[in-house]
Amino acid sequence: MIWLPLLGLFYAVATLYWARLSARLNTRDNAFFSAGEGFSPWLSALVIGGASLSGWIALAGTDEIGRHGFGLAALLQAGIALALPGVVFFKRLWVLGRRLGASSLADLFRIYWQSEFLTAFAAVVAVLFAVAFAGLQMHALSRILVLLGGGIVSQDMASVLFGLLLIGGVVIGGLRAVGYLGAIQAVLAAAVLVVLTVFSLIDAGGFVALNNALAKLAADPAMANRFMVSGVVQFTAGIGKQAAAGHQATALASLSFAMALMGLQVSPMIMKVVFSTSRPRGFAAGQTWLMAGAFGALAAFCMAVVGAQALIDPARDLAGLMSGLSPWFSAWLFIGLLAGVQLMSGLTLVAAGETLVRNIYKPLFHGSLSPRNGVTLTRVVIGLLVLASVLLQTLAPVALSVLASLALPLSFQLWTPLLGMTWLRWLTRAGVVTGIGFGLAGVLLTEPAGIFTLSFFGLDLPWGRNPWTLHSAAWGMAANLTVAMLVSAVTQRRGLGEAGEEAKRFLEREFGGSARLRSLRSTAWSVTLAWMFLALGPGLIFGNSAFIDINGKWTLGMPSLWAWSLMLWAAGLGLVWFLSYKMEMASPPTVEVHAYTPRPRLTQPRIDAELARRRAVLIAIAIGFSLAVIAALSFGHA
């Protein structure tokens, strides 16, 4: 098959050429990290939408529906679930970033909360996305490449080639290359999903024939549960300990999965794009018409069609469908899928590299690091992150999957400090830091990473993954928000630092809200909660039979739950529009945002302290490794 390597070579040359052009435009060292904060609103909207949805809905989303059906209905509401965090946070965080001079999420945490723990937590989340979350999608792409290439390229070699392409594009051009090329990649990846939907319908004989085949599946008692939500909740001990009755796809499983998706929009990679946007005029349109509208339609309809065809015939999954097309066309489709995954991977690498070097290494261990040397070191770190991801893909794919499962739920825990900065400004530093700690524990104790680790040391938990059919994101946030509010209630007298207090006063002064907005708040809360109840929460059980007649036939000619989800997607689009424009939560701010200049302070020499920290880190690593080995030998079991 000559078309795939030819198109792949053309794509690689175009990527490297654009990276070289971007490097020439990066006349300042800081431009490598932020593209001079010059992303236009439309470009940012495309990049955010493409990085959030274009890759994984084609790979993981279609696979989930193909294997388990429509029970996890929140998957079809991915566009709305991802748009809501953007509506809630993007505008205010952009203003805070401009006011405080922050260029990344970790940087904003350090300036506002003055917390090294929150900065380190953001760094951990960024690394998980760069190494594991992106690596898992690259691993799935490499399997498709092996199938399309007829075994000419091995899966390990495919992972190495993808890693080299990432290193070349990101290391050379930085965020500018990722962003400007990413706009094209987002459109290409979305177009590929639309084309795959068309060919899925042609392969099935049309939309009516597709649904007739689904109806035959639903008539089989063994397959009927693939088309319904199995109740509101099931009080099981979790995967690996106690099987759920029927299947795991309860209404609260969908709600908690949607929470995990909401973690994607507040991740360091998406926040990097927000802070690099020149002006906030496009946040409302981007989240409403692009994220919730265009990409939401891709999730609610296109992803569902491709997945439904795989549900009918497992041999016609994404890879099987592409392999049945002409070689040149399937090669083009594969390049489109690669573009979507590369966009997301490039953003994660830039965010992780900057966080590790500029927000962790330089402030704590090397304060005299020059901007030029900082860029060089970041390039080295990006290369090491790609190397770690490729090694996990080739040598430890199970560990890669386990680590990737932590990225979304841990990122969702960032909602607490973000809410404390933007909306719930009565939350204190002690509250959010303690809450993040408990949220981290809640996630780890309900995910394989934490369960396996404790089991390795001889402690077997009485539950497995996702107990009560709730995603770990929900368990973590339940502990996170509860502890954050309780601790904040008793630490109200502990103020923030100078920059945090200034930002707090600025938001209170400029975003207090008019009388009209205050009168609409109860309406906004009501319609939002109603939509979440019906589209993501317990109301999903109504979708099981909402469009089924007394004879058990689908009144709309398609699965009732799918039709219910499409209806609620349209309602969700209206909800996002209402919040963005009528409630002015994402509309452009009417105030001029000037950078805040803190009072000058005397600085003490930090060289000795930095050397001491380096020694302490090395000693801690040595002691931790020794204790782990001793504990494993003493208490571990095979």
mmCIF file of C-alpha atoms in Angstrom, residues 102-227:
data_model
loop_
_atom_site.group_PDB
_atom_site.id
_atom_site.type_symbol
_atom_site.label_atom_id
_atom_site.label_comp_id
_atom_site.label_asym_id
_atom_site.label_seq_id
_atom_site.Cartn_x
_atom_site.Cartn_y
_atom_site.Cartn_z
ATOM 1 C CA ALA A 102 -0.125 34.643 34.287
ATOM 2 C CA SER A 103 0.616 32.610 31.160
ATOM 3 C CA SER A 104 -0.415 29.140 32.333
ATOM 4 C CA LEU A 105 -2.700 27.450 34.831
ATOM 5 C CA ALA A 106 0.153 26.556 37.198
ATOM 6 C CA ASP A 107 1.434 30.125 36.988
ATOM 7 C CA LEU A 108 -2.002 31.466 37.932
ATOM 8 C CA PHE A 109 -2.215 29.093 40.898
ATOM 9 C CA ARG A 110 1.151 30.267 42.204
ATOM 10 C CA ILE A 111 0.294 33.958 41.842
ATOM 11 C CA TYR A 112 -3.282 33.835 43.143
ATOM 12 C CA TRP A 113 -3.207 31.065 45.747
ATOM 13 C CA GLN A 114 0.528 31.217 46.547
ATOM 14 C CA SER A 115 0.458 27.444 46.843
ATOM 15 C CA GLU A 116 3.290 25.227 45.676
ATOM 16 C CA PHE A 117 1.048 22.198 46.185
ATOM 17 C CA LEU A 118 -1.527 23.443 43.664
ATOM 18 C CA THR A 119 1.253 24.309 41.228
ATOM 19 C CA ALA A 120 2.733 20.820 41.575
ATOM 20 C CA PHE A 121 -0.710 19.220 41.208
ATOM 21 C CA ALA A 122 -1.283 21.124 37.961
ATOM 22 C CA ALA A 123 2.111 19.888 36.768
ATOM 23 C CA VAL A 124 1.174 16.281 37.539
ATOM 24 C CA VAL A 125 -2.079 16.633 35.601
ATOM 25 C CA ALA A 126 -0.227 18.203 32.662
ATOM 26 C CA VAL A 127 2.290 15.339 32.561
ATOM 27 C CA LEU A 128 -0.471 12.710 32.733
ATOM 28 C CA PHE A 129 -2.159 14.268 29.715
ATOM 29 C CA ALA A 130 1.104 14.567 27.762
ATOM 30 C CA VAL A 131 2.490 11.105 28.497
ATOM 31 C CA ALA A 132 -0.497 8.845 29.153
ATOM 32 C CA PHE A 133 -3.738 10.378 27.828
ATOM 33 C CA ALA A 134 -2.221 11.413 24.498
ATOM 34 C CA GLY A 135 -0.084 8.281 24.408
ATOM 35 C CA LEU A 136 -3.127 6.027 24.694
ATOM 36 C CA GLN A 137 -4.685 7.640 21.614
ATOM 37 C CA MET A 138 -1.411 7.364 19.731
ATOM 38 C CA HIS A 139 -1.331 3.693 20.702
ATOM 39 C CA ALA A 140 -4.819 3.198 19.227
ATOM 40 C CA LEU A 141 -3.747 4.972 16.037
ATOM 41 C CA SER A 142 -0.693 2.753 15.721
ATOM 42 C CA ARG A 143 -2.949 -0.340 15.776
ATOM 43 C CA ILE A 144 -5.027 1.103 12.928
ATOM 44 C CA LEU A 145 -1.852 1.906 10.982
ATOM 45 C CA VAL A 146 -0.672 -1.698 11.301
ATOM 46 C CA LEU A 147 -4.016 -2.920 9.940
ATOM 47 C CA LEU A 148 -4.115 -0.459 7.041
ATOM 48 C CA GLY A 149 -0.468 -1.027 6.193
ATOM 49 C CA GLY A 150 -0.854 -4.762 5.987
ATOM 50 C CA GLY A 151 1.761 -5.378 8.653
ATOM 51 C CA ILE A 152 4.565 -3.580 6.768
ATOM 52 C CA VAL A 153 5.050 -1.298 9.779
ATOM 53 C CA SER A 154 4.951 -2.851 13.240
ATOM 54 C CA GLN A 155 2.963 -1.266 16.042
ATOM 55 C CA ASP A 156 6.119 -0.360 17.953
ATOM 56 C CA MET A 157 7.630 1.281 14.888
ATOM 57 C CA ALA A 158 4.391 3.212 14.323
ATOM 58 C CA SER A 159 4.555 4.571 17.877
ATOM 59 C CA VAL A 160 8.164 5.662 17.313
ATOM 60 C CA LEU A 161 7.283 7.400 14.029
ATOM 61 C CA PHE A 162 4.389 9.269 15.635
ATOM 62 C CA GLY A 163 6.670 10.304 18.492
ATOM 63 C CA LEU A 164 9.335 11.626 16.132
ATOM 64 C CA LEU A 165 6.730 13.630 14.219
ATOM 65 C CA LEU A 166 5.510 15.151 17.475
ATOM 66 C CA ILE A 167 9.007 16.030 18.607
ATOM 67 C CA GLY A 168 9.803 17.668 15.290
ATOM 68 C CA GLY A 169 6.658 19.788 15.176
ATOM 69 C CA VAL A 170 6.480 20.879 18.805
ATOM 70 C CA VAL A 171 10.167 21.269 19.638
ATOM 71 C CA ILE A 172 10.860 23.428 16.601
ATOM 72 C CA GLY A 173 7.808 25.689 16.467
ATOM 73 C CA GLY A 174 6.402 25.688 19.989
ATOM 74 C CA LEU A 175 2.832 26.744 20.698
ATOM 75 C CA ARG A 176 2.607 28.859 17.543
ATOM 76 C CA ALA A 177 3.139 25.811 15.340
ATOM 77 C CA VAL A 178 0.708 23.729 17.388
ATOM 78 C CA GLY A 179 -1.963 26.431 17.332
ATOM 79 C CA TYR A 180 -1.929 27.641 13.746
ATOM 80 C CA LEU A 181 -1.493 24.168 12.275
ATOM 81 C CA GLY A 182 -4.013 22.931 14.851
ATOM 82 C CA ALA A 183 -6.806 25.014 13.304
ATOM 83 C CA ILE A 184 -6.332 23.124 10.036
ATOM 84 C CA GLN A 185 -5.992 19.826 11.883
ATOM 85 C CA ALA A 186 -9.267 20.410 13.742
ATOM 86 C CA VAL A 187 -11.173 21.022 10.497
ATOM 87 C CA LEU A 188 -9.527 18.010 8.853
ATOM 88 C CA ALA A 189 -10.313 15.697 11.769
ATOM 89 C CA ALA A 190 -13.936 16.858 11.915
ATOM 90 C CA ALA A 191 -14.309 16.381 8.156
ATOM 91 C CA VAL A 192 -12.942 12.844 8.444
ATOM 92 C CA LEU A 193 -15.559 11.941 11.070
ATOM 93 C CA VAL A 194 -18.320 13.289 8.816
ATOM 94 C CA VAL A 195 -16.995 11.261 5.870
ATOM 95 C CA LEU A 196 -16.768 8.132 8.026
ATOM 96 C CA THR A 197 -20.398 8.670 9.020
ATOM 97 C CA VAL A 198 -21.446 8.866 5.377
ATOM 98 C CA PHE A 199 -19.620 5.644 4.524
ATOM 99 C CA SER A 200 -21.050 3.930 7.598
ATOM 100 C CA LEU A 201 -24.550 4.778 6.394
ATOM 101 C CA ILE A 202 -23.716 3.599 2.879
ATOM 102 C CA ASP A 203 -22.284 0.387 4.285
ATOM 103 C CA ALA A 204 -25.423 -0.156 6.387
ATOM 104 C CA GLY A 205 -27.769 0.567 3.458
ATOM 105 C CA GLY A 206 -28.974 3.935 4.757
ATOM 106 C CA PHE A 207 -30.181 5.397 8.017
ATOM 107 C CA VAL A 208 -33.440 3.417 7.974
ATOM 108 C CA ALA A 209 -31.637 0.144 7.334
ATOM 109 C CA LEU A 210 -29.158 0.948 10.122
ATOM 110 C CA ASN A 211 -31.962 1.420 12.620
ATOM 111 C CA ASN A 212 -33.793 -1.686 11.393
ATOM 112 C CA ALA A 213 -30.656 -3.678 12.152
ATOM 113 C CA LEU A 214 -30.458 -2.014 15.566
ATOM 114 C CA ALA A 215 -34.105 -2.986 16.183
ATOM 115 C CA LYS A 216 -33.278 -6.632 15.471
ATOM 116 C CA LEU A 217 -30.458 -6.423 18.013
ATOM 117 C CA ALA A 218 -32.742 -4.833 20.585
ATOM 118 C CA ALA A 219 -35.242 -7.684 20.127
ATOM 119 C CA ASP A 220 -32.593 -10.117 21.342
ATOM 120 C CA PRO A 221 -32.872 -10.348 25.160
ATOM 121 C CA ALA A 222 -29.097 -10.733 25.408
ATOM 122 C CA MET A 223 -28.577 -7.427 23.553
ATOM 123 C CA ALA A 224 -31.553 -5.402 24.778
ATOM 124 C CA ASN A 225 -29.589 -3.775 27.598
ATOM 125 C CA ARG A 226 -27.312 -2.098 25.017
ATOM 126 C CA PHE A 227 -30.153 0.324 24.270
#
